[in-house]
Coordinates of C-alpha atoms and ligand atoms in Angstrom, one line a residue:
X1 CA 0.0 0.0 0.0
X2 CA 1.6 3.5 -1.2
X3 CA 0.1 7.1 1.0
X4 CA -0.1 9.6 -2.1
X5 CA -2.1 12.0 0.6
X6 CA -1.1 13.3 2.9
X7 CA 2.2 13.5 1.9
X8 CA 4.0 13.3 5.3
X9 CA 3.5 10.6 7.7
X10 CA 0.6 11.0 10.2
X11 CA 2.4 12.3 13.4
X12 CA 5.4 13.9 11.4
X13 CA 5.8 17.2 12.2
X14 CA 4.3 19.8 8.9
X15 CA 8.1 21.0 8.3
X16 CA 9.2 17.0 8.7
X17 CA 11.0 15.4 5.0
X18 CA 8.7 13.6 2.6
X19 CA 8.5 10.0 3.8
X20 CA 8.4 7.3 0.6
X21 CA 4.7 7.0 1.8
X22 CA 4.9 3.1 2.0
X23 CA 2.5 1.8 5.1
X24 CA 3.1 -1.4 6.9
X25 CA 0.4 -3.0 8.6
X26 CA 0.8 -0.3 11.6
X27 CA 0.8 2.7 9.6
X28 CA -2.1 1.6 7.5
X29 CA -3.6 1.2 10.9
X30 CA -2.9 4.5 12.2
X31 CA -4.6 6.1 9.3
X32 CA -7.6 4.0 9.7
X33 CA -8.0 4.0 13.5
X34 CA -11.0 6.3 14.7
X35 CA -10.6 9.6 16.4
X36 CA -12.6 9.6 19.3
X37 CA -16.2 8.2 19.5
X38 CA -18.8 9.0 18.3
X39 CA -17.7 8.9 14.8
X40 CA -19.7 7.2 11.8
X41 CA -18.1 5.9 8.9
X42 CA -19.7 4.6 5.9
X43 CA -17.5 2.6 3.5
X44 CA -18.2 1.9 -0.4
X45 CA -16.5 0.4 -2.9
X46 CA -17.6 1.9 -6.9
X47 CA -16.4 1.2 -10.2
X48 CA -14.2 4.2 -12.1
X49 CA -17.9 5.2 -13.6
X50 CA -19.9 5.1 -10.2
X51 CA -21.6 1.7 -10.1
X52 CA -22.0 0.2 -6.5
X53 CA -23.1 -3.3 -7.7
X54 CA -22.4 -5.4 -10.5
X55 CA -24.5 -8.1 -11.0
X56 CA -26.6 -7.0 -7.7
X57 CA -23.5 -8.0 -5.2
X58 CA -20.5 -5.5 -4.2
X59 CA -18.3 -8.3 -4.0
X60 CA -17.2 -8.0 -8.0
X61 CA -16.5 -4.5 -7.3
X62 CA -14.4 -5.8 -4.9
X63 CA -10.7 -6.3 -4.2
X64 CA -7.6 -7.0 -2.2
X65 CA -7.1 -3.9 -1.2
X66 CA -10.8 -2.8 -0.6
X67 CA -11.5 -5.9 1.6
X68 CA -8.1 -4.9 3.9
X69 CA -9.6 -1.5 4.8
X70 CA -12.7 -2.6 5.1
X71 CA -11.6 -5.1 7.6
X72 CA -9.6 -2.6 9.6
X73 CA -12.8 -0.8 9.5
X74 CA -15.1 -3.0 11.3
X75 CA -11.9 -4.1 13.5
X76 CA -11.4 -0.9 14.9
X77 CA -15.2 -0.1 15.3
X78 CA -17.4 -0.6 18.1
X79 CA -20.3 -1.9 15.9
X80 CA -21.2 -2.3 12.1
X81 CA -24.3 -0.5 10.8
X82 CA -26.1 -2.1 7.5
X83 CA -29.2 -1.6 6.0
X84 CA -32.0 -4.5 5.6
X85 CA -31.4 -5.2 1.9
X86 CA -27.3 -5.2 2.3
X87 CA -27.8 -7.7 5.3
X88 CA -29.9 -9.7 3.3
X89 CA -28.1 -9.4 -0.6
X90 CA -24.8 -9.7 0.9
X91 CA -25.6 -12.3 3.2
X92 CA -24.3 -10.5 6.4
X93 CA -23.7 -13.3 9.2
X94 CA -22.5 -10.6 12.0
X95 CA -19.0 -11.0 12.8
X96 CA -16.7 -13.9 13.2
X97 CA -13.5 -13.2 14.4
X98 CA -10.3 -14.5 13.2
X99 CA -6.6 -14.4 15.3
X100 CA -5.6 -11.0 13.4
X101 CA -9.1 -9.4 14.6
X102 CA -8.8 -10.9 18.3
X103 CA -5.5 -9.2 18.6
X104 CA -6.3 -6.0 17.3
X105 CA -9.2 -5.7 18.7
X106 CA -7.8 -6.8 22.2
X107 CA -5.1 -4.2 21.2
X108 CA -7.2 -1.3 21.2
X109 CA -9.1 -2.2 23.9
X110 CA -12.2 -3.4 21.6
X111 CA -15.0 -6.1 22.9
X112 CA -13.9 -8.7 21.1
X113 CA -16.3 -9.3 18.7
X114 CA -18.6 -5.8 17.8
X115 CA -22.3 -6.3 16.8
X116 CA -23.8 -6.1 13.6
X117 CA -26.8 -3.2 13.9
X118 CA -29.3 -3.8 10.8
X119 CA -32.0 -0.4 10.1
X120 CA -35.2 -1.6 8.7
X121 CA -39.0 -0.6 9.0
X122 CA -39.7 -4.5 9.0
X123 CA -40.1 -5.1 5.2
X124 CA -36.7 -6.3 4.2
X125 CA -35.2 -8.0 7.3
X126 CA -36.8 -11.5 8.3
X127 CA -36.1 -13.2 11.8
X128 CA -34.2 -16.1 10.1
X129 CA -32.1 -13.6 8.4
X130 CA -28.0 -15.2 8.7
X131 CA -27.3 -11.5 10.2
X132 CA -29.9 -12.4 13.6
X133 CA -29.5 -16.7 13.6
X134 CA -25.9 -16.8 12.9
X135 CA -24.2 -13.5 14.4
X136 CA -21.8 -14.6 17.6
X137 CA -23.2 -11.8 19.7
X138 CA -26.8 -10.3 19.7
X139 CA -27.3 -8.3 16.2
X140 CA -29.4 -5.1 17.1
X141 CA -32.4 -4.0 15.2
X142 CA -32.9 -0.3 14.8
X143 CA -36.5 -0.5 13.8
X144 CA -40.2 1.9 14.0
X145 CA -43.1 2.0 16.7
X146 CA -45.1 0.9 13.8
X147 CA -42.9 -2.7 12.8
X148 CA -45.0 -5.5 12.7
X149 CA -45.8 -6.9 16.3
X150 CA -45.1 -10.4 15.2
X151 CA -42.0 -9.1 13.5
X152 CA -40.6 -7.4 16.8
X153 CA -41.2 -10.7 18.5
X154 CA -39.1 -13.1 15.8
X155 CA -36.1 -11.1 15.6
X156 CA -35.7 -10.8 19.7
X157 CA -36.7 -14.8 19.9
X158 CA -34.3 -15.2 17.2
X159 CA -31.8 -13.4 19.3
X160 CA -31.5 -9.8 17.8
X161 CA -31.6 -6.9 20.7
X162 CA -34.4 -4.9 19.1
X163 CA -34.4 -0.7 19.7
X164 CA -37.4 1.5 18.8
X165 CA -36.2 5.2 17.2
X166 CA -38.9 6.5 15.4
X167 CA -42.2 6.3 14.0
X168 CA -42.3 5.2 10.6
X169 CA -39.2 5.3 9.3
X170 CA -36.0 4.9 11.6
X171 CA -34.6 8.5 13.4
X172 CA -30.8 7.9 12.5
X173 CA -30.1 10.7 14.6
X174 CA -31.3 9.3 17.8
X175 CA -30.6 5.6 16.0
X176 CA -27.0 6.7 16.3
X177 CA -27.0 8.4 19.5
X178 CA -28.7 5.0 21.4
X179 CA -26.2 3.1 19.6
X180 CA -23.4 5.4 21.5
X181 CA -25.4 5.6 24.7
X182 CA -24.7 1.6 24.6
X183 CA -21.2 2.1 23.9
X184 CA -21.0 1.5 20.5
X185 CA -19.9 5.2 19.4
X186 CA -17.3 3.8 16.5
X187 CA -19.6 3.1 14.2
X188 CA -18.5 1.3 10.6
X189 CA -21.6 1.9 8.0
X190 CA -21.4 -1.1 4.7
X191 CA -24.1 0.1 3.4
X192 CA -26.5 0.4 1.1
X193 CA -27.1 3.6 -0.9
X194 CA -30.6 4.1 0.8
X195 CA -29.2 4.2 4.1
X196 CA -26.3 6.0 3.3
X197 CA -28.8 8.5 1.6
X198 CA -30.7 8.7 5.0
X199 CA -27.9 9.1 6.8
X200 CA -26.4 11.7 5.1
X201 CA -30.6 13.7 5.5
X202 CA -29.8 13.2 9.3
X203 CA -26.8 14.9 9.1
X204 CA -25.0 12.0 11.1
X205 CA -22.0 11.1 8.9
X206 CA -18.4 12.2 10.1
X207 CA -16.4 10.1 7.1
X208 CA -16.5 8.3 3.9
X209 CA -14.1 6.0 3.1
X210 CA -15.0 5.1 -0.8
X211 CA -12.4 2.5 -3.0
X212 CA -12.1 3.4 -6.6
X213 CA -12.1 0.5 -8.3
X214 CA -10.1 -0.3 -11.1
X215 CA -13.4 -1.3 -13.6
X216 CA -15.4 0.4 -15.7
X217 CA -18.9 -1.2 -15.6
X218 CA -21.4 1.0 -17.4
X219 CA -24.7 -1.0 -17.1
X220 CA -27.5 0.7 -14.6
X221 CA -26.3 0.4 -11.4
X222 CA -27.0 2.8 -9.0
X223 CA -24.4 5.5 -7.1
X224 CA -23.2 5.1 -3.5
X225 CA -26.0 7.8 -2.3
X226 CA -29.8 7.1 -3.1
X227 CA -32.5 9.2 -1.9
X228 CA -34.2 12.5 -1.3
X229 CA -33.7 15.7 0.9
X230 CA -29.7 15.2 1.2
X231 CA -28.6 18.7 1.2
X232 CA -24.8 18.8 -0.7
X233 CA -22.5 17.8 1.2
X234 CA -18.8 19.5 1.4
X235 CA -15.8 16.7 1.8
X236 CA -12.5 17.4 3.0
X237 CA -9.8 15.3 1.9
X238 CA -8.0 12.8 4.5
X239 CA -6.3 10.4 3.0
X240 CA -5.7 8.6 -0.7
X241 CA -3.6 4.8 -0.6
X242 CA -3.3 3.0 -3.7
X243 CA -2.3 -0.1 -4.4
X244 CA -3.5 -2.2 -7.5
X245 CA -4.6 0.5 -9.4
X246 CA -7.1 1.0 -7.0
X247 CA -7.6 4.3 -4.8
X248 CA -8.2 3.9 -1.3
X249 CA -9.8 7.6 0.0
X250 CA -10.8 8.8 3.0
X251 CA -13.1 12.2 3.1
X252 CA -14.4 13.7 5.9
X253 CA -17.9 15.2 6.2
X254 CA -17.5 19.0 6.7
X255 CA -20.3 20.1 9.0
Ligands
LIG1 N1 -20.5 -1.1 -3.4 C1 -20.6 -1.2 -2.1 O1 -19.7 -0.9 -1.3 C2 -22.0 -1.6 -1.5 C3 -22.2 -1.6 -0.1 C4 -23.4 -2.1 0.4 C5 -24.4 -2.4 -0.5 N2 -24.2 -2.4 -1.8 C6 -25.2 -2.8 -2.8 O2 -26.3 -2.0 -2.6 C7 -27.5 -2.7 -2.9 C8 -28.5 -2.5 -1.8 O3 -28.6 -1.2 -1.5 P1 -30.0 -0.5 -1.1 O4 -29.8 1.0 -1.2 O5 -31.1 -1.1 -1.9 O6 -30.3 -1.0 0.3 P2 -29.7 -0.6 1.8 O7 -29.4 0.8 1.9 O8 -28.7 -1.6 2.2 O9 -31.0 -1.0 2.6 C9 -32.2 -0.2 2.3 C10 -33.2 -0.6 3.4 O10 -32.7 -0.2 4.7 C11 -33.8 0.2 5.5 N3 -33.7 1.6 5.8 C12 -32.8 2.5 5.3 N4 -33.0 3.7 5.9 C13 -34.0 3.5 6.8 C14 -34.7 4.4 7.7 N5 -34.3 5.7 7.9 N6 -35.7 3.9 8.4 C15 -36.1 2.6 8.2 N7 -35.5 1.7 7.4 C16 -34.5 2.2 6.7 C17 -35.0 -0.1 4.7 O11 -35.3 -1.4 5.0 P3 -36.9 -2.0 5.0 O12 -37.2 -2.2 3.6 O13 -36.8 -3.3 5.8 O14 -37.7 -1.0 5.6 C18 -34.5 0.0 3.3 O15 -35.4 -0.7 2.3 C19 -27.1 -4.1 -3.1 O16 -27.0 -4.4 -4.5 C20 -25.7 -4.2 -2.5 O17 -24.9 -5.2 -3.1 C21 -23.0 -2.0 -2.4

């Protein structure tokens, strides 16, 4: 992995002498640990020409490089946030540790494994979903007053902690502040466009971390942001990696 931004190292004094910008493990860790909680990242992946999906899944999108930041993502966070149709489509299954996450996370002081919080109005997430039977620790569902009863009562039985924010659609504002109220302030967003769209209308994102990937797709896929009422958004740039033609970038949401 090569830093092309910023130039100097993070922690080098502003005066310091250009660095080669190569990051090991630890420096590639540095620039993806969070600053303090709460912070929300959400994390894409997109083709040169903008698609999020090709052939419905993100995983062809994909690569090597994109799949090592986004693990340090969800290793460094508290909890992982996901909309109903990513949990489902990309067959979420909460997460399952490996030696390289136990360490790190018992490096930084993390629980050792972070939950898996899925936002639905009850449609899209059913209670034998793999993200609520198979998750290692309780998944939480952020859901509305006006779920289906029956629904409430299969995802707790199924295991899932279930929280109430809102009415008829999810409040991501007080979605995110009761998942910080719990602890969980590092907060790693996969997705999808729709929730990253109603994110973004809440006014709740701190940082996007979005991988450029080497393909161009055309086709009618959508773009990483989906929805109504999002006000433009300024980004300030925090970091670009690259590594197999692909660019790694960090922005961060100027409020
Ligand atoms: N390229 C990438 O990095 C990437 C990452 C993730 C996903 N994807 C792709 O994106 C596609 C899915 O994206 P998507 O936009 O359709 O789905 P999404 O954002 O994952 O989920 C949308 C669903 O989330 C729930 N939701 C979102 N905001 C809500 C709110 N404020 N209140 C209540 N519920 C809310 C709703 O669920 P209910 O219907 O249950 O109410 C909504 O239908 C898939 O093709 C996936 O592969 C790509």
């Amino acid at each position: 992995m090569h830093r092309i931004w910023p130039p100097h190292a993070a922690g080098a004094p502003d005066d310091g002498p250009l660095d080669d910008g190569q990051l090991d493990e630890a420096a590639l860790e540095r620039l993806y640990t969070y600053p303090a909680p709460p912070w929300l990242v959400v994390n894409f992946v997109a083709s040169a020409d903008g698609a999020v999906e090709l052939g419905g899944r993100a995983a062809a999108l994909s690569n090597a490089p994109d799949r090592r930041v986004l693990q340090l993502g969800s290793d460094l966070a508290d909890v992982l946030l996901v909309g109903a149709t990513t949990a489902v489509v990309e067959e979420f299954r909460g997460v399952h540790p490996d030696a390289q996450t136990t360490q790190r996370r018992a490096r930084h002081g993390l629980a050792p494994i972070p939950p898996t919080a899925v936002v639905t109005t009850g449609r899209s997430l059913p209670a034998d979903a793999p993200v609520v039977t198979e998750a290692l620790v309780p998944s939480i569902v952020l859901t509305t007053a006006d779920a289906p009863p029956d629904k409430r009562r299969a995802w707790t039985e199924a295991g899932a902690t279930v929280l109430v924010t809102g009415e008829h659609t999810v409040d991501l504002r007080a979605g995110v502040a009761a998942l910080a109220a719990r602890g969980l302030g590092r907060i790693d967003c996969e997705g999808g466009p729709r929730l990253f769209g109603a994110l973004l209308a809440a006014g709740v994102v701190d940082e996007l971390r979005l991988t450029v990937s080497p393909l161009l797709v055309a086709g009618a896929a959508e773009r990483i942001a989906a929805g109504a009422g999002v006000e433009p958004a300024t980004l300030e740039l925090a970091s670009v990696v690259t590594e197999a033609d692909t660019l790694l970038v960090r922005y961060l949401l100027r409020r």
